[in-house]
JSON list of C-alpha atoms in Angstrom, two decimals:
[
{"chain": "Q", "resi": 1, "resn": "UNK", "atom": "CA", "xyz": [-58.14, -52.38, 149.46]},
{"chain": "Q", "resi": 2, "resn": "UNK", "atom": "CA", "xyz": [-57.32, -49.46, 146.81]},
{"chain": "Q", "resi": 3, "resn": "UNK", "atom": "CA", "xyz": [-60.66, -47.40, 147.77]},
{"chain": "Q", "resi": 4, "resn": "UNK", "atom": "CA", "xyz": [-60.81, -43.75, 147.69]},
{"chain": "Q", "resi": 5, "resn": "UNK", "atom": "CA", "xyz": [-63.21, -43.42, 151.23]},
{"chain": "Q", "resi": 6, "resn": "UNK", "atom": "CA", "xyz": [-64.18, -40.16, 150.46]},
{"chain": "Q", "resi": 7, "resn": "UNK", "atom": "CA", "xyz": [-68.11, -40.84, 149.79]},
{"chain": "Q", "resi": 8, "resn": "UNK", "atom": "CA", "xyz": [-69.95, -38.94, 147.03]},
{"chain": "Q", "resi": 9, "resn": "UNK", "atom": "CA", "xyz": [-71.32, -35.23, 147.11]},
{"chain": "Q", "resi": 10, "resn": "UNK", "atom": "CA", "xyz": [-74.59, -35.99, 147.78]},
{"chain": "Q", "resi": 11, "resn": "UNK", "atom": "CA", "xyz": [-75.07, -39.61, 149.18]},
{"chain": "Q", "resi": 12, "resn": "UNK", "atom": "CA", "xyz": [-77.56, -39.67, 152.01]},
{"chain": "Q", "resi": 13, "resn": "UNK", "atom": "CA", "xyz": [-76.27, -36.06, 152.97]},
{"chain": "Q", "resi": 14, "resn": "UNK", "atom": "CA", "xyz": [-79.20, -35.00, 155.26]},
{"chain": "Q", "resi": 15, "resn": "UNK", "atom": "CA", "xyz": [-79.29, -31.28, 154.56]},
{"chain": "Q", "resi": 16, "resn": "UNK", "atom": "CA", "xyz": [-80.32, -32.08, 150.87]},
{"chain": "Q", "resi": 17, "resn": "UNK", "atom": "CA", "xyz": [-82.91, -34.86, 151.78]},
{"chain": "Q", "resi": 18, "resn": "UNK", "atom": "CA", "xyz": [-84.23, -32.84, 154.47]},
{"chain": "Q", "resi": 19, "resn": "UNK", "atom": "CA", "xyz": [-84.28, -30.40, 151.76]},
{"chain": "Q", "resi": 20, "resn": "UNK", "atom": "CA", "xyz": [-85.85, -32.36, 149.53]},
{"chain": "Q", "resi": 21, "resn": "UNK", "atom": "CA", "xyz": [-88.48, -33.29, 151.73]},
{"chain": "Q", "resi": 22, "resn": "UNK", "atom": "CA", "xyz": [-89.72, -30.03, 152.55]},
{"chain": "Q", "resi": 23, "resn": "UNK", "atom": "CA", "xyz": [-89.79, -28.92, 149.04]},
{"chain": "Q", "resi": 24, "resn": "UNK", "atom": "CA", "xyz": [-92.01, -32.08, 147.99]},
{"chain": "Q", "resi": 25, "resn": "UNK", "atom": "CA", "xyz": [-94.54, -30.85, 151.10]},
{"chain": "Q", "resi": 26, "resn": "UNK", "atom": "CA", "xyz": [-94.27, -27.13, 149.69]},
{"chain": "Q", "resi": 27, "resn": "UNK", "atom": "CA", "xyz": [-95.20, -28.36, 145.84]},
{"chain": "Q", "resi": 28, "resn": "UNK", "atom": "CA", "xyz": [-98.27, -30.07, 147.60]},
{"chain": "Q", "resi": 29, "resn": "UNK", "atom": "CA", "xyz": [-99.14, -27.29, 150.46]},
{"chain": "Q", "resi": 30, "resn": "UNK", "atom": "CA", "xyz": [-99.49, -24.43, 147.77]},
{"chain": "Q", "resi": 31, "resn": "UNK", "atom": "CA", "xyz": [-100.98, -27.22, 144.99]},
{"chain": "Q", "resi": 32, "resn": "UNK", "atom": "CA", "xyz": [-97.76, -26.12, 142.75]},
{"chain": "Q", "resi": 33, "resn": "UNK", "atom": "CA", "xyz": [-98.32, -28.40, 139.99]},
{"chain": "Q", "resi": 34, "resn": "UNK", "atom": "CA", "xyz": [-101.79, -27.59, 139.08]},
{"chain": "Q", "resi": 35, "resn": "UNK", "atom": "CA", "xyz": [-100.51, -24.02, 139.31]},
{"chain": "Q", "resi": 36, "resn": "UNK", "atom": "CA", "xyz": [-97.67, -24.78, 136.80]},
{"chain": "Q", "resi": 37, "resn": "UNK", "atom": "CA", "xyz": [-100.07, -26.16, 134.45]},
{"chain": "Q", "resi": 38, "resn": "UNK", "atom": "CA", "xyz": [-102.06, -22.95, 134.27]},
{"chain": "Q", "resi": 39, "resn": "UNK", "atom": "CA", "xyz": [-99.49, -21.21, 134.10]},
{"chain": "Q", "resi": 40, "resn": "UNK", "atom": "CA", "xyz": [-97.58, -23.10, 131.15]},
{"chain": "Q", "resi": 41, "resn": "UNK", "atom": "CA", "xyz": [-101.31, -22.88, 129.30]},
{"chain": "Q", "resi": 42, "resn": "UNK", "atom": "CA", "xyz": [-100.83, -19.40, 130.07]},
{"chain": "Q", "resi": 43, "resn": "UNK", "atom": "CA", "xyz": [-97.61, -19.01, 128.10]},
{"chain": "Q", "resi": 44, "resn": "UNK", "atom": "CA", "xyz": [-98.99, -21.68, 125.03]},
{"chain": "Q", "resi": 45, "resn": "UNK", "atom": "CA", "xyz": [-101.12, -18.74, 124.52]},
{"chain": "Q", "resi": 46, "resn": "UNK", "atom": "CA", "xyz": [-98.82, -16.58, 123.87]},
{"chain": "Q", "resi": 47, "resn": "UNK", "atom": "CA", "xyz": [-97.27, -18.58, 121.16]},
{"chain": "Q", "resi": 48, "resn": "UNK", "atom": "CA", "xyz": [-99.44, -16.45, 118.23]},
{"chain": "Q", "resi": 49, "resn": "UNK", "atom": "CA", "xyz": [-98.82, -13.41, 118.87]},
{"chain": "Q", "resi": 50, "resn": "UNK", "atom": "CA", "xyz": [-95.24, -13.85, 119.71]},
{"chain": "Q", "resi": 51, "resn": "UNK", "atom": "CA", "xyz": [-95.01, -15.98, 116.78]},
{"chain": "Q", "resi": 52, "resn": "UNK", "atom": "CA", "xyz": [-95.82, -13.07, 114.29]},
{"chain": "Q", "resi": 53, "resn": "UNK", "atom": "CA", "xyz": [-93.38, -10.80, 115.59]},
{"chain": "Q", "resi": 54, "resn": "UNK", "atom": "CA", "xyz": [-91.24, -9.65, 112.35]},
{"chain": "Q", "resi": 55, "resn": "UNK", "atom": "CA", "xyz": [-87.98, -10.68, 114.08]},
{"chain": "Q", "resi": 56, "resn": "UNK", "atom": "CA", "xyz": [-88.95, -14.27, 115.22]},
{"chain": "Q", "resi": 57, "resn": "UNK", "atom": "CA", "xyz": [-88.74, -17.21, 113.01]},
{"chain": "Q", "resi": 58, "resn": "UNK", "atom": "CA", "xyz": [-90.04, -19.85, 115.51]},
{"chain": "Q", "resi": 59, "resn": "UNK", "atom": "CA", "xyz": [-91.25, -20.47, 118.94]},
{"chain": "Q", "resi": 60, "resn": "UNK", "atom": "CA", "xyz": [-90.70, -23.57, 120.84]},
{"chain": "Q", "resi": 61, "resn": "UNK", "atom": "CA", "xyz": [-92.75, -24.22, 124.06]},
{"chain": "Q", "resi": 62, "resn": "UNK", "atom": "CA", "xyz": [-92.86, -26.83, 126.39]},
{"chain": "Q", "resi": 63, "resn": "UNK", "atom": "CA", "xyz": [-94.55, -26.49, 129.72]},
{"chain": "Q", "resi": 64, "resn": "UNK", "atom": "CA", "xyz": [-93.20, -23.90, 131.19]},
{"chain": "Q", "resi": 65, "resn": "UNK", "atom": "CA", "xyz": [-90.03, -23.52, 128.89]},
{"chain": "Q", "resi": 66, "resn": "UNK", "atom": "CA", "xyz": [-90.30, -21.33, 125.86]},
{"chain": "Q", "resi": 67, "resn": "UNK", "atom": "CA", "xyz": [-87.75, -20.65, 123.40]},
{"chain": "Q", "resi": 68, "resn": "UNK", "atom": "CA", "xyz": [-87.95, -17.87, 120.93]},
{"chain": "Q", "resi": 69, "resn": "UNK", "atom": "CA", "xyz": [-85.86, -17.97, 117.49]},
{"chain": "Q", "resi": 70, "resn": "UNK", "atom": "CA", "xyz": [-84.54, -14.29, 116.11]},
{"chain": "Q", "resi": 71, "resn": "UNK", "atom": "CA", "xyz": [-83.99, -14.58, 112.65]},
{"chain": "Q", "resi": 72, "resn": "UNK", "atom": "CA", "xyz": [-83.06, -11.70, 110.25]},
{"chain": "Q", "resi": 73, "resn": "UNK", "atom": "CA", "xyz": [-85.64, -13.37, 107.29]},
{"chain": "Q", "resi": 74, "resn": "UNK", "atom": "CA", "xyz": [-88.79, -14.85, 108.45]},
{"chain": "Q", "resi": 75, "resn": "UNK", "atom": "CA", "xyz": [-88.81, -17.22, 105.04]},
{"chain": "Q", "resi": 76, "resn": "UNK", "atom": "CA", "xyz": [-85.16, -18.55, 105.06]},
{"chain": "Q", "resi": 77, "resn": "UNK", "atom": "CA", "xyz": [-85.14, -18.92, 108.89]},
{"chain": "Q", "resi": 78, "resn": "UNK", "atom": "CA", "xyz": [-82.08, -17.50, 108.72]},
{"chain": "Q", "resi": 79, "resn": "UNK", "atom": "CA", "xyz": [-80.48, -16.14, 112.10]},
{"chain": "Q", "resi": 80, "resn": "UNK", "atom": "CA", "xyz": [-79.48, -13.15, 113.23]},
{"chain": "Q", "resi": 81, "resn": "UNK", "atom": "CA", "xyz": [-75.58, -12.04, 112.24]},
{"chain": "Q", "resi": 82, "resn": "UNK", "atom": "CA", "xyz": [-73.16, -12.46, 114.85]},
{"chain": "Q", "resi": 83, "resn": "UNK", "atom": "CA", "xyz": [-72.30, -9.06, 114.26]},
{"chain": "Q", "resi": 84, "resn": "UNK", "atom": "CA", "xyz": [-75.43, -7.56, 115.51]},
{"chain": "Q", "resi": 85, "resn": "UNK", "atom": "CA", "xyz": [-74.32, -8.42, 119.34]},
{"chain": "Q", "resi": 86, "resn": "UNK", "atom": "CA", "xyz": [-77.73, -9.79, 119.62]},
{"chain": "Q", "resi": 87, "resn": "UNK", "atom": "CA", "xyz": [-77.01, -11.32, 122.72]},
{"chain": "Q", "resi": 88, "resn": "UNK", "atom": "CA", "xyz": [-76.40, -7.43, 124.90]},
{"chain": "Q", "resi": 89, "resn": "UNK", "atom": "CA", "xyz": [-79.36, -6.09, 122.89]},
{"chain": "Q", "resi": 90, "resn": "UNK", "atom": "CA", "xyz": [-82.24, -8.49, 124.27]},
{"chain": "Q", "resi": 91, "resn": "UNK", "atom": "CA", "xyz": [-80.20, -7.84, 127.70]},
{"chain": "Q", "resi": 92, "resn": "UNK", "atom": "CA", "xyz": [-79.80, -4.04, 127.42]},
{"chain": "Q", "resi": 93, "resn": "UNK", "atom": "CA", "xyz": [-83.74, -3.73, 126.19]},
{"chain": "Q", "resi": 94, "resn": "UNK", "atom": "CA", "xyz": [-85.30, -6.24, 127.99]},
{"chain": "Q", "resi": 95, "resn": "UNK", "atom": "CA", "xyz": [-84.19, -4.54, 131.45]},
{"chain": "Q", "resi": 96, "resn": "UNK", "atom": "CA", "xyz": [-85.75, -1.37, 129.94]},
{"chain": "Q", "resi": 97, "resn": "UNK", "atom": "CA", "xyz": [-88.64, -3.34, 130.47]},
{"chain": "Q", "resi": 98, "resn": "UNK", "atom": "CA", "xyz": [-88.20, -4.47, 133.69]},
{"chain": "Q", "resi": 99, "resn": "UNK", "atom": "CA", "xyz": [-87.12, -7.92, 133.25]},
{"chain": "Q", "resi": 100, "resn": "UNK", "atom": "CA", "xyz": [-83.88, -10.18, 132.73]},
{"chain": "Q", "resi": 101, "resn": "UNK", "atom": "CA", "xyz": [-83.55, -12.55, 129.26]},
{"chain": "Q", "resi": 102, "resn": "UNK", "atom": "CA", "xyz": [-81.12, -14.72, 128.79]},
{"chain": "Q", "resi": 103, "resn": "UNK", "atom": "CA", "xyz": [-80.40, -15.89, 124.95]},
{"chain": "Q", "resi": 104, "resn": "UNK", "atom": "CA", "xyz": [-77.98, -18.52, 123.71]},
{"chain": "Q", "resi": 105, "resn": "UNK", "atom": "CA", "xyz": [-77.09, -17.44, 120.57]},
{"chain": "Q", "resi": 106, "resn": "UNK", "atom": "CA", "xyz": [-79.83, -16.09, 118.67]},
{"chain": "Q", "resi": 107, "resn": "UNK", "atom": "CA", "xyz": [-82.57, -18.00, 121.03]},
{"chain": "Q", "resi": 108, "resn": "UNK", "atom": "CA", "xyz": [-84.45, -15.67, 123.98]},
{"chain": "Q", "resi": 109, "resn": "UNK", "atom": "CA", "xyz": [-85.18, -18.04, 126.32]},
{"chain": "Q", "resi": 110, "resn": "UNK", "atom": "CA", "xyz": [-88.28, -17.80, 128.81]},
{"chain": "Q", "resi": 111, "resn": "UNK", "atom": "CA", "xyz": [-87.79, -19.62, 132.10]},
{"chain": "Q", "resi": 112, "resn": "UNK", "atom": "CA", "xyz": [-89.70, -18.52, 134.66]},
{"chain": "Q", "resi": 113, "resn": "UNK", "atom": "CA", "xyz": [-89.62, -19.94, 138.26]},
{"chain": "Q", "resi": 114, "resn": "UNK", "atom": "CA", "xyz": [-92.59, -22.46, 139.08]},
{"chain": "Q", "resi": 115, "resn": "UNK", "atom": "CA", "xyz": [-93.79, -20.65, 141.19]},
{"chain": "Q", "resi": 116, "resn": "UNK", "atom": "CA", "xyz": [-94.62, -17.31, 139.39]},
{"chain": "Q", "resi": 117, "resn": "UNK", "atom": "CA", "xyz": [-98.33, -15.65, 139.39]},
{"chain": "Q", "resi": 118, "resn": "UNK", "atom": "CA", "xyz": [-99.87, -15.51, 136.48]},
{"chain": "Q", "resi": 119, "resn": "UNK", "atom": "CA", "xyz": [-99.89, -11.34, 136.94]},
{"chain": "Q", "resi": 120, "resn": "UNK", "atom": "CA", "xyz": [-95.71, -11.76, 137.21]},
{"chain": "Q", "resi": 121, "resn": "UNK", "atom": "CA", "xyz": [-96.14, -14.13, 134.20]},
{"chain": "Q", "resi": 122, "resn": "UNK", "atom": "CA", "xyz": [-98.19, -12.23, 132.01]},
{"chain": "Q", "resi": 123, "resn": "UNK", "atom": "CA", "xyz": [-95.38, -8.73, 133.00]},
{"chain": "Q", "resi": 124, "resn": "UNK", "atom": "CA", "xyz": [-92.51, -11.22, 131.68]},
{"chain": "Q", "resi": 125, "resn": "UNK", "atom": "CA", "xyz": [-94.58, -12.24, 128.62]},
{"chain": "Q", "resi": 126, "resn": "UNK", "atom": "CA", "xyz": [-95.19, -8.19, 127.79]},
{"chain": "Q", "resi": 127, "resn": "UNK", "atom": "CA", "xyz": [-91.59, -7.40, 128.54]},
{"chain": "Q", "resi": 128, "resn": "UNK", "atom": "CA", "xyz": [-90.25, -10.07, 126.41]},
{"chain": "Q", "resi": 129, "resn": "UNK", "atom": "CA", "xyz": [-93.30, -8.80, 123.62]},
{"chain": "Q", "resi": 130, "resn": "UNK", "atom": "CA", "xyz": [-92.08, -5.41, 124.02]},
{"chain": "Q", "resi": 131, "resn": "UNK", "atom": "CA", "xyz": [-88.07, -6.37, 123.59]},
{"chain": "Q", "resi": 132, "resn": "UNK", "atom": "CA", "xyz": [-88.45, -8.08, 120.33]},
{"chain": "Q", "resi": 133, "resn": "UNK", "atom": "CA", "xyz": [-90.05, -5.21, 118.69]},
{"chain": "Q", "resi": 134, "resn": "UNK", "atom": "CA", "xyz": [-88.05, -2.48, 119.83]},
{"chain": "Q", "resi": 135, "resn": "UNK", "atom": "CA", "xyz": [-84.74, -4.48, 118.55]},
{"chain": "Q", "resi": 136, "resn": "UNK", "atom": "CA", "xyz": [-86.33, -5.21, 115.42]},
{"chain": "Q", "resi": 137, "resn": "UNK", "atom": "CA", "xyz": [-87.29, -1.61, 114.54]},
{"chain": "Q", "resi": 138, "resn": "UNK", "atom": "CA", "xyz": [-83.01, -0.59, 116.21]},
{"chain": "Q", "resi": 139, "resn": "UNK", "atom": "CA", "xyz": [-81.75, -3.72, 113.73]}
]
């Protein structure tokens, strides 16, 4: 009988499945996941116009995940140096606008909570808009 009896973080601990159960009742008291569905249609339409920004060389999108690709040359794809600290720039300008982005490397990532309005979505969606072009045009 070599057993460690220390149990596992979360088997049957009560707090999480109690937890769990009241945030399964709160996705279908507030009809969350038709709500995320509009709201992820609400950032595939974005796509375009994000798309054509002169600093982005592609934008990946699925529901309500979007990933946006800086590149320094829109033809080669190829991404922005290092050396441009690109990472405290989209930080430093994007809370000009009002919001927070998080990039690894030289992707912005756009992760907004589920439960965002589409008025707080489309604010992010400007912000991040708006921090794009003001780096390119300080690159």
């Amino acid at each position: 009988m070599k057993h460690f009896f220390h149990g596992h973080t979360f088997t049957g601990n009560p707090l999480a499945c109690a937890t769990a159960i009241t945030n399964l009742s709160l996705y279908k008291k507030y009809n969350l996941i038709s709500k995320i569905k509009k709201r992820a249609t609400q950032i595939q339409s974005s796509i375009e116009e994000i798309s054509n920004l002169d600093l982005v060389g592609d934008v990946r999108h699925k529901g309500m995940l979007m990933g946006i690709e800086l590149v320094s040359d829109k033809k080669t794809k190829s991404p922005v140096s290092l050396e441009k600290r690109l990472p405290q720039r989209v930080f430093t300008e994007a809370k000009k606008h009002g919001i927070y982005q998080r990039t690894l490397g030289n992707i912005v990532m756009v992760i907004p909570p589920l439960a965002i309005s589409e008025k707080e979505l489309d604010f992010l969606i400007d912000g991040t808009i708006k921090t794009i072009k003001n780096i390119a045009h300080n690159l």
